[in-house]
Coordinates of C-alpha atoms in Angstrom, one line a residue:
M1 CA -4.9 -97.6 6.0
G2 CA -5.6 -94.3 4.4
I3 CA -4.3 -90.9 5.4
E4 CA -6.8 -88.2 6.0
T5 CA -6.0 -84.7 4.6
A6 CA -7.3 -81.4 6.1
S7 CA -9.5 -79.4 3.8
L8 CA -8.4 -75.7 3.6
S9 CA -11.8 -74.7 2.5
G10 CA -13.3 -75.7 5.8
P11 CA -16.4 -77.7 6.3
S12 CA -18.4 -78.2 3.2
Q13 CA -21.6 -76.2 2.7
P14 CA -24.8 -77.1 1.0
R15 CA -24.9 -76.0 -2.7
D16 CA -27.9 -73.7 -2.1
A17 CA -26.1 -71.9 0.8
R18 CA -23.0 -71.3 -1.4
S19 CA -25.2 -70.0 -4.2
T20 CA -26.9 -67.6 -1.9
V21 CA -23.6 -66.3 -0.6
D22 CA -22.3 -65.9 -4.1
K23 CA -25.4 -64.0 -5.2
S24 CA -25.2 -61.7 -2.2
L25 CA -21.5 -60.9 -2.9
K26 CA -22.4 -60.2 -6.5
N27 CA -25.2 -57.9 -5.5
Q28 CA -23.0 -56.0 -3.1
A29 CA -20.4 -55.6 -5.8
S30 CA -23.1 -54.5 -8.3
R31 CA -24.4 -51.9 -5.7
R32 CA -20.8 -50.6 -5.2
E33 CA -20.4 -50.3 -9.0
D34 CA -23.8 -48.5 -9.3
D35 CA -22.9 -46.2 -6.4
F36 CA -19.5 -45.3 -8.1
Q37 CA -21.3 -44.7 -11.4
F38 CA -23.9 -42.6 -9.6
Q39 CA -21.2 -40.5 -8.0
D40 CA -19.5 -39.9 -11.4
E41 CA -22.9 -38.9 -12.9
L42 CA -23.5 -36.4 -10.0
E43 CA -20.0 -34.9 -10.5
R44 CA -20.6 -34.5 -14.2
F45 CA -24.0 -33.0 -13.4
G46 CA -22.3 -30.6 -11.0
R47 CA -19.8 -29.4 -13.7
H48 CA -22.7 -28.6 -16.0
C49 CA -24.5 -26.7 -13.2
Q50 CA -21.3 -24.8 -12.7
S51 CA -21.2 -23.7 -16.4
F52 CA -24.8 -22.7 -16.3
Y53 CA -24.5 -20.6 -13.2
N54 CA -21.2 -19.0 -14.2
S55 CA -22.8 -17.7 -17.4
S56 CA -25.2 -15.5 -15.4
L57 CA -23.1 -14.6 -12.4
V58 CA -19.8 -13.3 -13.8
I59 CA -19.5 -9.5 -13.9
T60 CA -18.5 -9.5 -17.6
G61 CA -20.2 -11.7 -20.0
N62 CA -17.2 -12.8 -22.0
S63 CA -14.4 -12.4 -19.4
S64 CA -12.1 -15.5 -19.6
S65 CA -10.3 -14.4 -16.4
S66 CA -13.7 -14.3 -14.6
L67 CA -14.6 -17.7 -15.8
T68 CA -11.3 -19.2 -14.8
S69 CA -11.5 -17.8 -11.3
L70 CA -15.0 -19.3 -10.8
D71 CA -14.3 -22.7 -12.4
K72 CA -11.0 -23.3 -10.6
N73 CA -13.0 -23.9 -7.4
Y74 CA -14.7 -26.9 -9.0
G75 CA -11.7 -28.2 -11.0
Y76 CA -13.1 -27.4 -14.4
I77 CA -11.5 -24.7 -16.4
M78 CA -12.7 -23.5 -19.8
S79 CA -9.9 -22.4 -22.1
S80 CA -11.7 -20.5 -24.8
S81 CA -14.9 -18.6 -25.5
N82 CA -16.1 -21.4 -27.8
E83 CA -15.7 -23.9 -25.0
Y84 CA -17.5 -21.4 -22.7
D85 CA -20.5 -21.1 -25.0
H86 CA -20.6 -24.9 -25.5
G87 CA -20.4 -25.4 -21.7
V88 CA -23.2 -22.9 -21.1
S89 CA -25.4 -24.6 -23.8
R90 CA -24.9 -28.1 -22.3
G91 CA -25.4 -26.7 -18.8
K92 CA -28.8 -25.2 -19.8
I93 CA -29.9 -28.5 -21.3
V94 CA -29.0 -30.4 -18.1
M95 CA -30.8 -27.8 -15.8
E96 CA -33.9 -27.8 -18.0
A97 CA -34.0 -31.6 -17.9
L98 CA -33.9 -31.6 -14.1
D99 CA -36.6 -28.9 -13.9
R100 CA -38.7 -31.0 -16.3
I101 CA -38.2 -34.1 -14.1
G102 CA -39.2 -32.0 -11.1
A103 CA -42.4 -30.8 -12.9
M104 CA -43.3 -34.4 -13.7
R105 CA -42.8 -35.5 -10.1
A106 CA -45.1 -32.7 -9.0
V107 CA -47.8 -33.8 -11.4
V108 CA -47.5 -37.4 -10.1
E109 CA -47.6 -36.2 -6.5
S110 CA -50.6 -34.1 -7.1
C111 CA -52.7 -37.1 -8.1
H112 CA -51.2 -40.0 -6.2
S113 CA -54.4 -40.5 -4.2
S114 CA -56.9 -40.0 -7.0
N115 CA -57.3 -40.6 -10.7
P116 CA -55.7 -37.9 -12.9
T117 CA -57.9 -35.5 -14.8
E118 CA -57.6 -35.2 -18.5
E119 CA -55.8 -31.9 -18.1
V120 CA -53.3 -33.4 -15.7
Q121 CA -52.7 -36.3 -18.0
E122 CA -52.1 -34.0 -21.0
S123 CA -49.6 -32.0 -18.9
F124 CA -47.8 -35.1 -17.9
D125 CA -47.7 -36.4 -21.5
R126 CA -46.4 -33.1 -22.8
L127 CA -43.5 -33.1 -20.3
R128 CA -42.7 -36.7 -21.1
K129 CA -42.7 -35.9 -24.8
E130 CA -40.4 -32.9 -24.3
H131 CA -38.0 -35.1 -22.4
E132 CA -38.0 -37.7 -25.2
L133 CA -37.2 -35.0 -27.8
T134 CA -34.4 -33.7 -25.6
V135 CA -33.0 -37.3 -25.4
E136 CA -33.1 -37.5 -29.2
R137 CA -31.2 -34.3 -29.7
H138 CA -28.9 -34.3 -26.6
G139 CA -28.8 -37.9 -25.4
D140 CA -25.1 -37.8 -24.9
V141 CA -25.1 -35.0 -22.3
L142 CA -28.1 -36.5 -20.4
D143 CA -26.4 -39.9 -20.5
E144 CA -23.2 -38.6 -18.8
C145 CA -25.3 -36.9 -16.1
G146 CA -27.6 -39.9 -15.5
L147 CA -30.7 -37.9 -16.5
R148 CA -31.6 -39.8 -19.6
D149 CA -33.7 -42.5 -17.9
I150 CA -36.5 -40.7 -16.1
H151 CA -37.7 -44.0 -14.5
R152 CA -35.0 -43.3 -11.9
F153 CA -36.9 -40.3 -10.7
V154 CA -40.5 -40.6 -11.7
D155 CA -43.0 -43.5 -11.8
L156 CA -44.6 -43.0 -15.2
H157 CA -48.0 -44.3 -14.1
L158 CA -50.0 -41.4 -12.7
G159 CA -51.7 -42.1 -9.4
S160 CA -48.7 -44.1 -8.0
S161 CA -46.4 -43.0 -5.2
I162 CA -43.1 -41.3 -5.9
T163 CA -41.6 -42.3 -2.5
N164 CA -39.3 -45.0 -4.1
N165 CA -37.8 -42.4 -6.5
S166 CA -37.2 -39.6 -4.0
G167 CA -33.6 -40.5 -2.9
C168 CA -32.0 -40.2 -6.3
Y169 CA -33.8 -37.0 -7.2
E170 CA -33.0 -35.4 -3.9
R171 CA -29.3 -36.1 -4.4
Y172 CA -29.4 -34.2 -7.7
I173 CA -31.3 -31.3 -6.1
Q174 CA -28.7 -31.1 -3.3
K175 CA -25.9 -31.1 -5.8
R176 CA -27.5 -28.3 -7.8
D177 CA -28.1 -26.2 -4.7
E178 CA -24.5 -26.8 -3.5
I179 CA -23.1 -25.6 -6.8
R180 CA -25.4 -22.6 -6.9
R181 CA -24.3 -21.4 -3.5
A182 CA -20.7 -21.9 -4.3
S183 CA -21.1 -20.0 -7.6
H184 CA -22.8 -17.1 -5.9
K185 CA -20.0 -16.8 -3.4
S186 CA -17.3 -17.1 -6.0
A187 CA -19.1 -14.5 -8.2
M188 CA -19.4 -12.1 -5.3
L189 CA -15.7 -12.4 -4.6
Q190 CA -14.8 -11.9 -8.2
R191 CA -17.0 -8.8 -8.5
Q192 CA -15.5 -7.3 -5.4
E193 CA -12.0 -7.9 -6.7
S194 CA -13.0 -6.4 -10.1
L195 CA -14.5 -3.4 -8.3
H196 CA -11.4 -2.8 -6.3
Q197 CA -9.3 -2.9 -9.5
L198 CA -11.7 -0.5 -11.1
L199 CA -11.5 1.9 -8.2
A200 CA -7.7 1.7 -8.2
D201 CA -7.5 2.4 -11.9
H202 CA -9.8 5.5 -11.7
E203 CA -7.8 6.8 -8.7
R204 CA -4.6 6.6 -10.8
E205 CA -6.3 8.3 -13.7
S206 CA -7.6 11.1 -11.6
S207 CA -4.4 11.5 -9.5
S208 CA -3.2 14.5 -11.6
R209 CA -6.3 16.4 -10.6
N210 CA -6.5 15.3 -7.0
Y211 CA -4.6 17.4 -4.5
E212 CA -5.2 15.0 -1.6
T213 CA -3.3 12.1 -3.2
T214 CA -0.6 13.6 -5.4
N215 CA 0.8 17.1 -4.9
P216 CA 0.7 18.6 -1.4
N217 CA 2.9 21.5 -2.5
L218 CA 0.6 22.8 -5.1
D219 CA -0.6 26.3 -4.6
D220 CA -4.2 26.4 -3.2
S221 CA -5.5 28.6 -6.0
N222 CA -4.3 26.0 -8.6
Q223 CA -6.1 23.0 -7.1
P224 CA -7.9 21.1 -9.8
L225 CA -11.4 21.5 -8.5
T226 CA -11.0 25.2 -8.1
Q227 CA -10.5 25.4 -11.9
L228 CA -13.4 25.9 -14.2
H229 CA -12.6 23.1 -16.7
H230 CA -12.3 20.4 -14.0
V231 CA -15.8 21.4 -12.6
K232 CA -17.2 21.3 -16.2
H233 CA -15.6 17.8 -16.6
A234 CA -17.4 16.5 -13.5
M235 CA -20.7 18.1 -14.7
T236 CA -20.4 16.5 -18.2
T237 CA -19.5 13.1 -16.7
I238 CA -22.7 13.2 -14.6
K239 CA -24.9 14.4 -17.5
D240 CA -23.6 11.6 -19.8
F241 CA -24.2 9.0 -17.1
A242 CA -27.8 10.2 -16.3
N243 CA -28.7 10.2 -20.0
K244 CA -27.3 6.7 -20.5
Y245 CA -28.7 5.0 -17.5
K246 CA -31.7 6.9 -16.1
Q247 CA -34.1 4.7 -18.0
N248 CA -32.7 1.7 -16.1
I249 CA -34.3 1.8 -12.6
G250 CA -31.3 -0.1 -11.2
S251 CA -29.3 3.2 -11.4
H252 CA -31.9 5.2 -9.4
P253 CA -30.7 4.4 -5.9
F254 CA -27.2 5.5 -6.8
L255 CA -28.4 8.7 -8.4
A256 CA -30.7 9.5 -5.6
G257 CA -28.0 8.7 -3.0
L258 CA -25.5 11.0 -4.8
H259 CA -28.1 13.8 -4.9
R260 CA -28.8 13.5 -1.1
F261 CA -25.1 13.3 -0.3
I262 CA -24.3 16.6 -2.2
H263 CA -27.4 18.3 -0.8
E264 CA -26.5 17.3 2.8
Q265 CA -22.9 18.6 2.3
L266 CA -24.3 21.9 1.0
Y267 CA -26.7 22.5 3.8
T268 CA -25.1 20.8 6.8
K269 CA -25.0 23.0 9.9
S270 CA -21.2 22.9 10.2
K271 CA -20.2 24.3 6.8
N272 CA -16.5 23.5 7.1
N273 CA -16.9 19.8 8.1
K274 CA -17.2 17.0 5.5
V275 CA -20.1 14.7 5.0
Q276 CA -19.1 11.1 4.3
W277 CA -21.2 8.8 2.1
N278 CA -21.0 5.1 2.9
F279 CA -22.6 2.5 0.6
R280 CA -22.2 -1.2 -0.4
G281 CA -20.1 -2.1 -3.4
S282 CA -23.0 -4.0 -4.9
V283 CA -24.6 -0.7 -5.7
L284 CA -22.0 -0.4 -8.5
T285 CA -21.6 -4.1 -9.4
E286 CA -25.0 -5.6 -9.2
A287 CA -27.6 -2.9 -9.4
C288 CA -27.8 -2.1 -13.1
H289 CA -27.5 -4.7 -15.9
T290 CA -27.3 -3.5 -19.5
N291 CA -26.9 -5.5 -22.6
N292 CA -27.5 -3.3 -25.7
N293 CA -26.1 -3.2 -29.2
E294 CA -23.0 -1.4 -28.0
G295 CA -22.1 -4.4 -25.9
D296 CA -22.5 -2.8 -22.5
T297 CA -22.4 -5.0 -19.5
T298 CA -22.6 -4.6 -15.7
E299 CA -18.9 -3.7 -15.8
A300 CA -19.7 -0.8 -18.1
Y301 CA -22.2 0.6 -15.5
A302 CA -19.7 0.2 -12.7
R303 CA -17.0 1.9 -14.7
D304 CA -19.2 4.8 -15.6
A305 CA -20.5 5.2 -12.1
T306 CA -16.9 5.2 -10.8
K307 CA -16.0 7.9 -13.2
I308 CA -18.5 10.2 -11.5
L309 CA -17.2 9.4 -8.0
F310 CA -13.6 10.3 -8.9
S311 CA -14.6 13.4 -10.9
F312 CA -15.2 15.4 -7.7
L313 CA -15.0 13.1 -4.7
T314 CA -12.2 11.5 -2.6
W315 CA -12.2 7.8 -1.9
V316 CA -11.8 7.0 1.8
K317 CA -10.0 3.7 1.5
C318 CA -10.8 2.3 5.0
S319 CA -13.5 3.5 7.2
D320 CA -14.9 2.1 10.5
V321 CA -18.3 1.2 9.2
E322 CA -20.4 -2.0 9.6
G323 CA -19.7 -4.7 7.0
G324 CA -16.0 -3.8 6.6
C325 CA -14.3 -1.6 4.1
M326 CA -12.6 -1.6 0.8
E327 CA -8.9 -1.8 1.5
H328 CA -6.2 -0.4 -0.7
D329 CA -3.8 -3.2 -0.2
N330 CA -4.6 -6.3 -2.4
L331 CA -3.7 -8.8 0.2
A332 CA -5.8 -7.1 2.9
L333 CA -8.6 -6.8 0.4
N334 CA -8.7 -10.5 -0.4
E335 CA -8.5 -11.5 3.3
R336 CA -11.3 -9.1 4.2
N337 CA -13.5 -10.2 1.2
Q338 CA -13.1 -13.9 2.2
A339 CA -14.2 -13.0 5.7
S340 CA -17.1 -11.0 4.3
L341 CA -18.3 -14.0 2.3
L342 CA -18.2 -16.2 5.3
N343 CA -20.3 -13.7 7.2
D344 CA -22.6 -13.0 4.3
T345 CA -21.5 -9.3 4.3
E346 CA -19.7 -7.2 1.7
P347 CA -17.2 -4.4 1.9
M348 CA -18.4 -0.8 2.1
L349 CA -17.3 2.1 0.0
S350 CA -16.8 5.6 1.5
F351 CA -16.5 8.9 -0.3
Q352 CA -16.1 12.5 0.7
V353 CA -16.2 15.8 -1.3
N354 CA -12.8 17.0 -2.3
K355 CA -11.9 19.6 0.2
Y356 CA -11.1 22.3 -2.4
L357 CA -14.6 22.0 -4.0
S358 CA -16.6 25.1 -3.1
N359 CA -20.3 25.3 -2.4
N360 CA -20.9 27.2 -5.6
N361 CA -19.3 24.5 -7.7
L362 CA -21.1 21.8 -5.7
R363 CA -24.4 23.6 -6.6
R364 CA -23.4 23.5 -10.3
I365 CA -22.8 19.7 -10.0
L366 CA -26.0 19.2 -8.2
S367 CA -27.9 21.0 -10.9
V368 CA -27.1 18.4 -13.5
L369 CA -28.3 15.5 -11.4
P370 CA -31.8 14.2 -12.0
D371 CA -34.5 15.5 -9.7
P372 CA -35.1 12.9 -7.0
K373 CA -38.8 13.2 -7.6
S374 CA -38.2 11.7 -11.1
L375 CA -36.4 8.6 -9.6
D376 CA -38.3 5.5 -8.5
A377 CA -36.0 4.5 -5.6
R378 CA -34.8 5.6 -2.2
P379 CA -31.2 7.0 -1.9
T380 CA -28.7 4.3 -1.3
G381 CA -26.1 4.3 1.5
S382 CA -25.8 6.3 4.8
L383 CA -24.3 9.7 5.6
E384 CA -22.2 10.8 8.5
I385 CA -20.5 14.0 9.6
V386 CA -16.7 13.7 9.7
S387 CA -15.7 16.3 12.3
D388 CA -11.9 15.9 11.8
Q389 CA -12.0 16.6 8.1
E390 CA -12.3 20.3 7.1
R391 CA -13.1 21.9 3.8
M392 CA -10.7 24.5 2.6
N393 CA -12.7 26.4 0.0
V394 CA -16.3 26.5 1.1
D395 CA -16.9 30.1 0.1
G396 CA -15.1 29.8 -3.2
H397 CA -12.4 32.3 -2.5
L398 CA -9.9 30.0 -4.4
D399 CA -12.2 29.4 -7.4
E400 CA -11.3 30.5 -10.9
A401 CA -13.9 33.0 -12.0
W402 CA -16.6 31.8 -14.4
P403 CA -17.2 34.0 -17.4
W404 CA -20.3 36.1 -17.1
W405 CA -21.9 34.3 -20.1
Q406 CA -21.4 31.0 -18.5
F407 CA -22.6 32.0 -15.0
Q408 CA -25.2 29.6 -13.6
L409 CA -27.5 30.5 -10.8
C410 CA -28.0 27.1 -9.2
N411 CA -30.4 26.9 -6.3
V412 CA -31.4 23.2 -6.4
L413 CA -33.1 22.1 -3.2

């Protein structure tokens, strides 16, 4: 009599059923592997997008600190300028490849319900040929981002539907847009931090001339902006700035705003009260881009504009104006800037005329600014009367006398 043994494998299954289950499990495993690979390709694509956007968004073109601060947010830090240039080049290749795929999809979509015209076919063939040439030259970078095989994104037969290829393409577009938004926010924060440092540096440089921040015991008649050479310095600074940047229309709102501010201070009804000029920091960091043989960048413009401000104005570090203010304390600055980014706002800058600057010297400064009629922009910022801030030398009784041969009759309206 035989002994029956229990089977641990359970009841036997038909061979076809077991084969179907095995195939299903293999397909699931394959899909998981494909999904992991796709995620890796998207992440590598994102890093190349980051390099591409960083190259155009940082305030200084070759600032390693700027690059590091932007790339830390995505876990990808470039350690040298050579690596930076290499990353930008590869980022450009990847972005152009995606744009080309998008153009091919648009061509396919435009003729999915009709036969393509000869012109449409030529356009499609040209785009396809460009992609093939890029694969020949830069196949490695396209491979690592999953952009080499355009069959994943586009049906190469004109007149067919692109519905089946939409999901993959949309994931790349979403990743690109996500990186672009993050890069813009990071760049905005970096520019704000750089601007704050620039303002602090210029404030320290001008501290020896600025009564309101350094020496309250200095005799009134010896205040810097009552002295001839300090007023001349401010006039020369403005002249040099206007000559350098007037041809760039991006500087016009700032120049027009400065002219309006001084004019309002000169002709305000309450002569002893100060006028305060409030404007956004982007007026200095984003308005004017230069890239000439001398190596000027956006930072150079911000630095030169800040020199003007501190040559005869006083920085009001915190003011109750909409959009926040530029704090003096670094920690407060960073916290406020982070909040500004979340609210899509930016800190405001506020300046007032130095209280020892007379109307006569203000007119001399106004005379060297470009005529607003020659500027192709409206004045930037807003003006307000600050009633609790008085000017001490409106009539010029403390001013050092100008030599008669240097006397300037300034009546700029």
